[in-house]
Coordinates of C-alpha atoms and ligand atoms in Angstrom, one line a residue:
Chain A
M1 CA -7.0 -34.4 -11.4
V2 CA -6.0 -31.0 -13.0
K3 CA -7.7 -27.7 -12.9
R4 CA -6.9 -25.2 -15.6
K5 CA -8.3 -21.8 -16.4
V6 CA -8.3 -21.0 -20.1
V7 CA -9.8 -18.6 -22.7
L8 CA -11.4 -20.4 -25.7
R9 CA -12.0 -18.6 -28.9
F10 CA -14.4 -20.1 -31.3
P11 CA -14.4 -19.2 -35.0
A12 CA -17.8 -18.2 -36.4
S13 CA -18.1 -21.5 -38.3
V14 CA -18.1 -23.7 -35.2
V15 CA -19.7 -21.4 -32.6
E16 CA -23.0 -23.3 -32.6
H17 CA -21.4 -26.7 -31.8
P18 CA -22.2 -27.9 -28.2
F19 CA -18.5 -28.3 -27.2
I20 CA -19.1 -28.2 -23.5
Y21 CA -21.5 -31.1 -23.7
T22 CA -19.1 -33.1 -25.9
L23 CA -16.3 -32.5 -23.4
A24 CA -18.3 -33.7 -20.5
K25 CA -19.9 -36.7 -22.3
E26 CA -16.9 -38.0 -24.3
Y27 CA -13.9 -36.8 -22.3
N28 CA -15.1 -36.6 -18.7
V29 CA -14.0 -33.0 -18.6
V30 CA -16.1 -30.7 -16.3
A31 CA -16.3 -27.1 -17.5
N32 CA -17.1 -24.3 -15.2
I33 CA -17.9 -21.3 -17.4
L34 CA -16.6 -18.1 -15.8
K35 CA -17.5 -15.8 -18.7
A36 CA -19.0 -16.3 -22.1
N37 CA -19.7 -14.1 -25.1
I38 CA -21.3 -16.4 -27.7
N39 CA -23.5 -15.1 -30.6
P40 CA -24.8 -17.1 -33.5
R41 CA -22.6 -16.8 -36.7
K42 CA -20.0 -14.6 -34.9
E43 CA -16.7 -15.4 -33.3
G44 CA -17.2 -16.5 -29.7
R45 CA -15.1 -16.1 -26.5
M46 CA -15.4 -18.0 -23.3
V47 CA -13.4 -18.1 -20.1
V48 CA -13.6 -21.6 -18.6
E49 CA -12.1 -23.5 -15.7
F50 CA -11.7 -27.2 -16.7
S51 CA -11.3 -30.0 -14.2
A52 CA -10.3 -33.4 -15.5
E53 CA -7.8 -36.2 -15.3
E54 CA -4.6 -35.1 -17.0
K55 CA -4.8 -37.6 -19.9
E56 CA -8.5 -36.9 -20.6
Y57 CA -7.8 -33.1 -20.4
E58 CA -5.1 -33.4 -23.1
A59 CA -7.4 -35.5 -25.4
A60 CA -10.2 -32.9 -24.9
M61 CA -7.9 -30.0 -25.8
D62 CA -6.7 -31.9 -28.9
F63 CA -10.3 -32.4 -29.9
L64 CA -11.0 -28.6 -29.5
L65 CA -7.9 -27.7 -31.5
S66 CA -8.9 -30.1 -34.3
R67 CA -12.2 -28.2 -34.6
G68 CA -10.4 -24.8 -34.9
V69 CA -10.9 -23.6 -31.4
I70 CA -8.1 -21.4 -30.1
I71 CA -7.0 -22.1 -26.6
L72 CA -5.1 -19.4 -24.6
P73 CA -3.8 -19.7 -21.1
L74 CA -5.4 -17.5 -18.4
E75 CA -3.0 -16.1 -15.9
Q76 CA -3.5 -14.5 -12.6
Q77 CA -1.8 -11.1 -12.7
I78 CA -1.3 -8.4 -10.1
V79 CA -2.6 -5.1 -11.2
W80 CA -1.4 -1.9 -9.6
V81 CA -4.1 0.7 -9.8
E82 CA -2.0 3.9 -9.8
D83 CA -5.0 6.2 -9.4
R84 CA -6.0 4.5 -6.2
C85 CA -2.4 4.3 -4.8
T86 CA -1.8 6.9 -2.1
Q87 CA 2.0 6.5 -2.4
C88 CA 2.2 5.4 1.3
G89 CA 5.0 2.9 0.6
A90 CA 3.6 0.2 3.0
C91 CA 3.8 -2.5 0.3
T92 CA 7.4 -1.8 -0.5
V93 CA 8.7 -3.6 2.6
I94 CA 6.2 -6.4 2.2
C95 CA 6.8 -7.3 -1.4
P96 CA 9.5 -10.1 -1.5
T97 CA 10.8 -9.3 -5.0
S98 CA 10.7 -5.5 -5.0
A99 CA 8.1 -5.6 -7.8
L100 CA 6.5 -2.9 -5.8
W101 CA 9.3 -0.5 -5.0
M102 CA 10.2 3.0 -4.2
K103 CA 12.0 5.4 -6.5
R104 CA 14.4 7.5 -4.4
P105 CA 14.9 10.3 -3.8
E106 CA 11.4 11.1 -5.2
M107 CA 9.9 8.6 -2.8
A108 CA 7.4 7.6 -5.5
V109 CA 6.0 4.0 -5.5
A110 CA 6.2 2.1 -8.8
F111 CA 5.3 -1.4 -9.9
D112 CA 7.4 -3.7 -12.1
G113 CA 5.1 -6.5 -13.2
E114 CA 8.1 -8.5 -14.6
K115 CA 9.4 -9.0 -11.1
C116 CA 6.0 -10.0 -9.6
I117 CA 5.7 -13.6 -8.5
V118 CA 2.0 -13.3 -7.7
C119 CA 2.5 -14.2 -4.0
E120 CA -0.4 -11.8 -3.2
H121 CA 1.2 -10.5 0.0
C122 CA 0.5 -6.9 -1.2
L123 CA -3.2 -7.4 -1.6
K124 CA -4.1 -7.1 2.0
A125 CA -1.0 -5.1 3.0
C126 CA -2.1 -2.2 0.8
P127 CA -4.3 0.1 3.0
A128 CA -5.8 1.8 0.0
R129 CA -6.6 -1.5 -1.8
A130 CA -4.7 -0.2 -4.8
V131 CA -3.4 -3.7 -5.9
E132 CA -5.7 -6.3 -7.3
A133 CA -5.4 -9.8 -8.6
R134 CA -7.0 -10.1 -12.0
Y135 CA -7.2 -13.0 -14.5
L136 CA -5.8 -12.0 -17.8
S137 CA -5.7 -14.1 -20.9
G138 CA -2.6 -14.4 -23.0
E139 CA -4.5 -12.7 -25.9
Chain B
M1 CA 14.1 39.1 16.8
A2 CA 13.3 42.0 14.5
Q3 CA 10.0 41.6 12.7
I4 CA 10.4 41.8 8.9
R5 CA 6.7 41.8 8.0
S6 CA 3.2 41.3 9.5
I7 CA 0.5 39.0 8.4
A8 CA -1.6 42.0 7.2
E9 CA 1.3 43.1 5.0
I10 CA 1.7 39.6 3.6
N11 CA -2.1 39.6 2.8
E12 CA -1.8 42.9 0.9
K13 CA 1.0 41.4 -1.2
I14 CA -1.1 38.3 -1.8
Q15 CA -4.0 40.4 -3.0
K16 CA -1.7 42.4 -5.3
G17 CA -0.3 39.1 -6.7
E18 CA 3.1 40.0 -5.4
A19 CA 3.7 37.6 -2.6
V20 CA 6.8 35.4 -2.8
V21 CA 5.7 31.9 -1.8
V22 CA 7.9 28.7 -1.7
T23 CA 7.5 25.2 -0.4
A24 CA 9.3 23.9 2.7
E25 CA 11.4 21.9 0.3
E26 CA 12.3 24.8 -2.0
V27 CA 13.2 27.1 0.9
I28 CA 16.1 24.7 1.9
S29 CA 18.1 25.4 -1.3
L30 CA 17.3 29.1 -1.1
V31 CA 18.8 29.2 2.4
E32 CA 21.8 27.2 1.2
E33 CA 22.4 29.8 -1.5
H34 CA 21.5 33.1 0.2
G35 CA 21.6 32.4 3.9
V36 CA 18.8 32.7 6.5
E37 CA 18.6 36.5 6.8
E38 CA 18.5 37.2 3.1
T39 CA 16.0 34.4 2.3
A40 CA 13.8 35.7 5.2
R41 CA 13.8 39.2 3.5
R42 CA 12.9 37.7 0.1
V43 CA 10.2 35.0 1.1
D44 CA 6.8 36.0 2.4
V45 CA 5.3 32.5 2.9
V46 CA 6.6 28.9 3.2
T47 CA 4.0 26.2 2.5
T48 CA 4.1 22.7 4.1
G49 CA 2.2 19.5 3.4
T50 CA 1.4 16.1 4.8
F51 CA -0.8 13.2 3.7
G52 CA -0.9 10.4 6.2
P53 CA -3.3 8.2 8.2
M54 CA -4.9 10.3 11.0
C55 CA -7.2 8.1 13.1
S56 CA -8.5 10.9 15.2
S57 CA -10.7 12.3 12.4
G58 CA -14.4 12.4 11.6
A59 CA -17.2 14.6 10.5
F60 CA -20.3 16.2 12.0
L61 CA -23.3 15.8 9.8
N62 CA -26.8 17.3 9.9
L63 CA -29.0 14.8 8.0
G64 CA -32.1 17.0 7.9
H65 CA -35.5 16.0 9.3
P66 CA -37.7 13.4 7.6
T67 CA -41.5 13.7 7.9
P68 CA -42.7 13.0 10.4
R69 CA -39.8 14.4 12.4
M70 CA -37.3 12.1 14.1
R71 CA -34.9 12.2 17.1
M72 CA -32.5 9.7 15.7
S73 CA -30.9 7.7 18.5
K74 CA -29.1 5.0 16.5
V75 CA -27.7 5.9 13.0
Y76 CA -25.9 3.8 10.5
L77 CA -24.3 5.0 7.2
N78 CA -23.5 2.1 4.9
G79 CA -23.7 -0.1 8.0
V80 CA -21.2 1.9 10.0
N81 CA -22.5 3.4 13.2
A82 CA -22.5 7.2 13.5
Y83 CA -22.7 8.6 17.0
A84 CA -26.2 10.2 17.5
G85 CA -26.1 11.1 21.2
I86 CA -26.4 14.8 20.2
A87 CA -29.4 16.8 18.8
A88 CA -32.1 15.1 16.8
V89 CA -30.6 14.7 13.3
D90 CA -27.0 15.6 14.1
V91 CA -24.4 12.7 14.0
F92 CA -20.7 12.3 14.2
I93 CA -19.1 9.7 11.9
G94 CA -15.7 8.7 13.2
A95 CA -12.9 7.5 10.9
T96 CA -12.1 4.3 12.7
E97 CA -15.7 3.0 13.3
I98 CA -16.3 -0.4 11.7
P99 CA -19.7 -2.1 10.9
D100 CA -21.3 -4.0 13.8
V101 CA -21.2 -7.1 11.6
D102 CA -17.5 -6.8 10.7
P103 CA -15.7 -9.9 12.2
A104 CA -12.8 -7.6 13.2
N105 CA -9.9 -9.6 14.4
K106 CA -11.9 -12.8 15.1
N107 CA -10.4 -14.1 11.9
F108 CA -6.9 -12.8 12.6
P109 CA -5.6 -10.7 11.0
G110 CA -8.8 -9.0 10.1
A111 CA -9.1 -7.3 6.7
F112 CA -11.2 -4.3 7.8
N113 CA -12.4 -3.6 4.3
Y114 CA -14.8 -0.8 5.1
G115 CA -15.5 1.7 7.9
G116 CA -16.0 5.3 8.9
G117 CA -13.0 6.5 6.9
H118 CA -14.5 5.0 3.7
V119 CA -18.0 6.5 4.5
I120 CA -16.4 9.9 4.6
E121 CA -14.5 9.2 1.3
D122 CA -17.7 8.0 -0.3
L123 CA -19.6 11.1 0.8
V124 CA -16.9 13.5 -0.5
A125 CA -16.8 11.6 -3.8
G126 CA -20.5 12.4 -4.2
R127 CA -21.6 8.7 -3.8
Q128 CA -24.9 8.0 -2.1
V129 CA -24.7 6.1 1.2
Y130 CA -27.4 4.0 2.9
L131 CA -28.9 5.7 5.9
E132 CA -30.6 3.7 8.6
A133 CA -31.9 5.2 11.8
T134 CA -34.0 4.2 14.7
S135 CA -35.6 6.2 17.6
Y136 CA -37.7 5.6 20.7
G137 CA -40.1 8.3 19.4
T138 CA -41.3 11.3 21.3
D139 CA -44.3 13.6 21.1
C140 CA -42.3 16.2 19.2
Y141 CA -40.3 13.6 17.2
P142 CA -42.7 10.7 16.5
R143 CA -40.9 8.8 13.8
Q144 CA -39.2 5.6 15.0
K145 CA -37.6 4.1 11.9
L146 CA -36.0 5.3 8.7
D147 CA -34.1 3.8 5.9
T148 CA -33.1 5.7 2.8
W149 CA -30.2 6.8 0.6
I150 CA -28.4 10.1 1.2
K151 CA -25.7 12.1 -0.5
L152 CA -23.4 14.8 0.9
E153 CA -25.3 17.5 -1.1
D154 CA -28.6 16.4 0.6
M155 CA -27.2 17.3 4.1
N156 CA -27.6 20.7 5.7
E157 CA -24.1 20.9 7.2
A158 CA -21.2 18.5 7.0
Y159 CA -17.9 19.5 8.5
I160 CA -14.8 17.7 9.3
Y161 CA -13.9 17.8 13.0
N162 CA -10.6 16.0 13.6
P163 CA -9.6 16.1 17.2
R164 CA -5.9 15.1 16.6
N165 CA -4.1 15.6 13.3
C166 CA -0.7 16.6 12.1
Y167 CA 1.4 14.9 14.7
Q168 CA 4.6 16.8 15.1
N169 CA 7.1 14.0 14.6
Y170 CA 6.3 10.3 15.3
N171 CA 7.9 7.0 16.3
V172 CA 9.6 4.6 13.9
A173 CA 8.0 1.2 14.5
V174 CA 9.9 -2.1 14.6
N175 CA 9.1 -5.5 15.8
L176 CA 11.6 -7.3 18.1
S177 CA 9.5 -10.4 18.5
D178 CA 9.7 -13.6 16.4
R179 CA 6.1 -13.3 14.9
T180 CA 4.6 -10.8 12.4
I181 CA 2.6 -8.2 14.1
Y182 CA -0.2 -6.0 12.7
T183 CA -0.3 -2.5 14.0
Y184 CA -1.5 1.0 13.2
M185 CA 2.0 1.5 11.9
G186 CA 1.4 -1.3 9.3
I187 CA 2.6 -4.8 9.1
L188 CA 5.8 -5.3 11.1
K189 CA 7.8 -8.4 10.2
P190 CA 9.6 -10.3 12.9
N191 CA 13.1 -9.7 14.2
M192 CA 13.1 -6.1 12.9
G193 CA 12.3 -7.2 9.3
N194 CA 11.1 -3.6 8.5
A195 CA 10.9 -0.2 10.1
N196 CA 7.8 1.9 9.4
Y197 CA 7.7 5.7 10.0
C198 CA 5.0 8.2 9.5
S199 CA 5.9 11.8 8.9
A200 CA 6.7 14.0 5.9
G201 CA 9.8 15.2 7.7
Q202 CA 11.1 18.4 6.2
L203 CA 7.7 19.1 4.6
S204 CA 5.6 18.3 7.6
P205 CA 3.5 21.2 9.0
L206 CA 4.5 21.4 12.7
L207 CA 8.1 20.4 12.1
N208 CA 8.5 23.6 10.2
D209 CA 7.0 25.8 13.0
P210 CA 8.3 23.8 15.9
L211 CA 7.4 26.3 18.6
Y212 CA 4.0 27.2 17.1
R213 CA 5.1 30.8 16.6
T214 CA 2.8 31.4 13.7
V215 CA 0.3 28.6 13.9
G216 CA -2.5 29.0 16.5
I217 CA -6.2 28.8 17.0
G218 CA -7.9 30.2 13.9
T219 CA -5.1 29.5 11.5
K220 CA -6.5 28.8 8.0
L221 CA -5.0 25.9 6.1
F222 CA -5.4 23.3 3.3
L223 CA -7.6 20.5 4.7
G224 CA -8.7 17.6 2.6
G225 CA -8.4 19.6 -0.6
G226 CA -10.5 22.4 0.7
I227 CA -10.1 25.1 3.4
G228 CA -9.8 24.2 7.1
Y229 CA -9.0 25.9 10.3
V230 CA -7.1 25.1 13.5
S231 CA -9.9 24.9 16.1
W232 CA -7.8 24.0 19.2
N233 CA -4.6 22.2 20.0
G234 CA -5.0 18.5 19.2
T235 CA -5.6 15.8 21.8
Q236 CA -2.4 14.5 23.4
H237 CA -0.7 17.8 22.5
N238 CA 2.6 17.3 24.2
P239 CA 4.9 20.3 23.6
C240 CA 7.3 19.9 26.4
G241 CA 9.2 16.8 25.5
A242 CA 12.9 16.7 24.4
R243 CA 13.9 19.0 21.5
G244 CA 17.0 19.4 19.5
E245 CA 19.1 22.6 19.3
N246 CA 16.9 23.6 16.3
D247 CA 13.8 23.4 18.6
V248 CA 12.5 20.4 16.7
P249 CA 10.9 17.7 19.0
R250 CA 12.7 14.4 19.1
T251 CA 9.6 12.5 20.0
P252 CA 5.9 12.8 19.1
A253 CA 4.9 16.3 20.3
G254 CA 2.4 18.9 19.2
T255 CA -0.9 18.1 17.5
L256 CA -3.7 20.1 15.9
A257 CA -7.5 19.9 16.1
L258 CA -8.8 20.8 12.6
T259 CA -12.2 21.6 11.2
G260 CA -13.5 22.5 7.7
D261 CA -16.4 22.3 5.3
L262 CA -16.6 18.7 4.0
K263 CA -18.7 19.8 1.0
K264 CA -15.8 21.7 -0.4
M265 CA -13.2 18.9 0.0
E266 CA -12.0 16.3 -2.4
A267 CA -12.0 12.5 -2.1
K268 CA -8.4 12.5 -3.4
W269 CA -7.3 14.1 -0.1
L270 CA -9.6 12.2 2.3
R271 CA -9.1 8.5 1.7
G272 CA -10.6 5.6 3.7
V273 CA -7.8 3.1 4.3
S274 CA -7.6 -0.4 5.9
Y275 CA -4.8 -1.6 8.1
L276 CA -4.6 -5.4 8.2
G277 CA -5.2 -6.7 11.7
Y278 CA -5.6 -3.2 13.0
G279 CA -8.6 -1.4 11.6
V280 CA -9.9 1.4 9.4
T281 CA -8.7 4.9 9.3
L282 CA -8.7 8.1 7.2
Q283 CA -5.8 9.3 5.2
V284 CA -5.9 13.1 5.5
G285 CA -4.1 15.8 3.5
V286 CA -3.1 18.9 5.4
G287 CA -1.1 21.9 4.3
L288 CA -0.1 24.7 6.6
P289 CA 1.1 28.1 5.4
I290 CA 3.9 29.7 7.5
P291 CA 4.1 33.5 7.3
I292 CA 7.8 34.5 7.4
L293 CA 7.5 37.2 10.1
D294 CA 11.2 37.2 11.0
A295 CA 14.4 35.4 10.3
D296 CA 13.8 32.9 13.2
V297 CA 10.5 31.7 11.6
L298 CA 12.4 31.2 8.3
R299 CA 15.3 29.4 10.0
H300 CA 12.7 27.0 11.5
A301 CA 10.9 26.5 8.2
A302 CA 14.1 25.7 6.4
V303 CA 14.7 22.6 8.5
R304 CA 16.1 19.6 6.6
D305 CA 15.5 15.9 6.9
E306 CA 19.1 15.5 8.2
E307 CA 18.2 17.7 11.2
I308 CA 15.0 16.0 12.3
V309 CA 15.3 12.8 14.4
A310 CA 12.8 10.2 15.5
Q311 CA 12.9 7.4 18.0
V312 CA 12.9 3.7 17.0
V313 CA 10.3 1.9 19.2
D314 CA 9.5 -1.8 19.6
Y315 CA 5.8 -2.4 18.9
S316 CA 5.8 -6.0 20.0
E317 CA 6.5 -5.2 23.7
A318 CA 7.7 -1.7 24.7
Y319 CA 4.8 0.2 23.0
P320 CA 1.8 -2.1 23.8
Q321 CA 3.0 -2.6 27.4
G322 CA 3.6 1.1 27.8
V323 CA 7.1 0.6 29.1
G324 CA 8.6 3.1 26.7
G325 CA 12.2 3.2 25.7
S326 CA 13.9 3.9 22.4
L327 CA 16.1 1.5 20.5
G328 CA 17.9 4.4 18.9
E329 CA 17.5 7.7 17.2
V330 CA 17.5 8.1 13.4
T331 CA 17.2 11.1 11.1
Y332 CA 14.5 11.4 8.4
A333 CA 17.3 11.5 5.8
Q334 CA 18.4 8.0 7.0
L335 CA 14.7 6.8 7.0
K336 CA 14.2 8.1 3.4
S337 CA 17.4 6.4 2.2
G338 CA 15.5 3.1 2.3
S339 CA 17.2 1.5 5.3
I340 CA 18.4 2.3 8.8
I341 CA 20.9 0.4 11.1
I342 CA 19.7 -0.6 14.5
Q343 CA 21.6 -3.0 16.8
D344 CA 24.0 -3.6 13.9
K345 CA 21.2 -4.7 11.6
E346 CA 20.2 -3.1 8.4
I347 CA 16.4 -2.7 8.3
P348 CA 14.4 -1.6 5.2
T349 CA 12.1 1.4 5.9
A350 CA 8.6 2.4 4.6
P351 CA 7.0 5.8 5.1
L352 CA 3.1 5.3 5.5
S353 CA 2.8 9.1 5.1
S354 CA 3.3 9.9 1.4
Y355 CA 6.1 12.3 0.6
P356 CA 5.2 12.9 -3.1
K357 CA 1.6 13.7 -2.0
A358 CA 2.9 16.0 0.8
R359 CA 4.9 17.8 -1.9
E360 CA 1.8 18.1 -4.1
I361 CA -0.2 19.6 -1.2
A362 CA 2.6 22.2 -0.4
E363 CA 2.7 23.0 -4.1
T364 CA -1.1 23.3 -4.4
L365 CA -1.3 25.6 -1.4
K366 CA 1.6 27.7 -2.8
Q367 CA -0.3 28.1 -6.1
W368 CA -3.5 29.1 -4.2
I369 CA -1.6 31.9 -2.4
I370 CA 0.3 33.1 -5.5
K371 CA -3.0 33.3 -7.4
G372 CA -4.6 35.3 -4.6
D373 CA -7.2 32.7 -3.8
F374 CA -5.9 32.0 -0.3
T375 CA -4.9 34.7 2.3
L376 CA -3.5 34.1 5.7
T377 CA -5.1 34.5 9.1
E378 CA -3.9 35.9 12.3
P379 CA -4.3 33.3 15.1
V380 CA -6.8 34.4 17.7
A381 CA -5.0 32.5 20.5
S382 CA -1.7 30.6 20.6
L383 CA -1.2 26.9 21.2
P384 CA 0.5 25.8 24.4
S385 CA 4.2 25.6 23.6
A386 CA 7.5 24.3 25.0
D387 CA 7.2 26.6 28.1
S388 CA 3.6 25.5 29.0
C389 CA 4.6 22.6 31.3
I390 CA 1.8 20.6 29.7
K391 CA 2.5 16.9 29.7
S392 CA 0.4 14.1 28.1
K393 CA -0.2 11.6 30.9
P394 CA -1.2 7.9 31.0
L395 CA -4.4 6.7 32.6
T396 CA -4.1 5.4 36.2
V397 CA -6.2 2.3 36.5
K398 CA -7.9 2.4 39.9
K399 CA -9.0 -0.9 41.3
Ligands
SF4_401 S1 2.0 -10.3 -5.6 FE1 3.9 -10.5 -4.3 S2 5.6 -10.2 -5.7 FE2 3.8 -9.4 -6.7 S3 3.7 -7.2 -6.2 FE3 2.5 -8.3 -4.7 S4 3.9 -8.7 -3.0 FE4 5.2 -8.2 -4.8
SF4_402 S1 0.6 0.0 -0.1 FE1 -0.9 0.4 -1.7 S2 -1.3 2.6 -1.5 FE2 0.5 2.2 -0.4 S3 2.2 2.6 -1.9 FE3 1.7 0.4 -2.0 S4 0.2 0.2 -3.6 FE4 0.3 2.4 -3.1

């Protein structure tokens, strides 16, 4: 059993096709729609979490691709909300990779997303709730 | 010590736009260049700043009477209890209060997402909060129940009253045990995995006037982005502990009780914050102006991080059990370098009190004074100082 979060983009030509129904009926893939923006005759966009057996999941994705649907991975990312950060520094000794770090001698906190391993330790360690986990698509 | 100028003379210069004002950081390099005497002659005011969690904070609010009138006996703001055991529609919302329904530390470590500090931030930010009140009802105050929305601007009076702010120096917290602990000094990793401190050091208000020569009751200052006043010495004011040759306390010492108009403050400088496994508090911005009356006042205001020491204290055993004892003494320069060495171990450090924000407060206050928007006050009474024999004492538990 695999669970995957993806972003689907539907070209205007296929937007009215009942894909979710087909995936469930023919591929045994359960889709949990997290967000959808579908309008007749316009390009559509949907954030979905699929659960399925690995083989069936792959077959289902092949089917979507063959119909011109674009599939993008959805990744959890840590977002540092600078406006809300009080520069207290508490996170800098909690973050295992120094993605949240302190510039010295200015003593200013900064975030380096490349170093972040999304361990989420900082989420609750931040007294000002200035770090958030967000799902971002690879778009 | 020969007086160079009086507060009245400084105010005249401020009004003429001629006052020379520098921050407690800038004054350091001036002294290095020109010496204490010369700098004292040139500089009229040194500004300080601090922006740290200050638990002993809160606000008195007058909510106004509904019709029919009400003697509110239980009051909740966004689900957070505000103390109503005073006159009919007066309440005190305390920074550390949490909603009755918060699971607190039952699910350890508790997240403490919302509490009194956040209510104060929401009010200052102009957001409406949900007001619920109940009463037993009297002939003069018949109403027994109320729920409505209210904003800061709807209230008659709203003023901060913080019984203990601006701690003059503080402990550096470490954890000697083998499990992570959750404290008001933040998350402390086992086996001294980190050391958290909480002071702006050379920018911190009371570290720049260590003997309270210029600060006293009635002193006007920057509070929460608006104007505040020192209303008394703070609770646990402990001026007689060990001090260095430069008169700077080596342990937590003096404190200030502060008050000021909440309606004129900014949410940027009054932030509700959540400490994992500990609770909710308010991060408060304070900036104290120091009038340079003589060379001694200037010498004190020019103190550097290298010359201020703090005690490293174990928060797994020594602090909670009240046994005291220091694992060593470190300077703020060492703390700010990013690590200290205790028992031959290099330990990463974190500040909790924000240095860049402290600098911003000192700079803001400096600009207010330069522009003539802020004049200084003469204290109406002094604070108990190092010669007062006052000592903060523990509670004796009588069985
Ligand atoms: S998620 Fe982990 S690695 Fe990323 S910033 Fe937070 S603590 Fe650091
Ligand atoms: S703990 Fe939060 S508020 Fe403090 S420096 Fe880190 S991100 Fe900023």
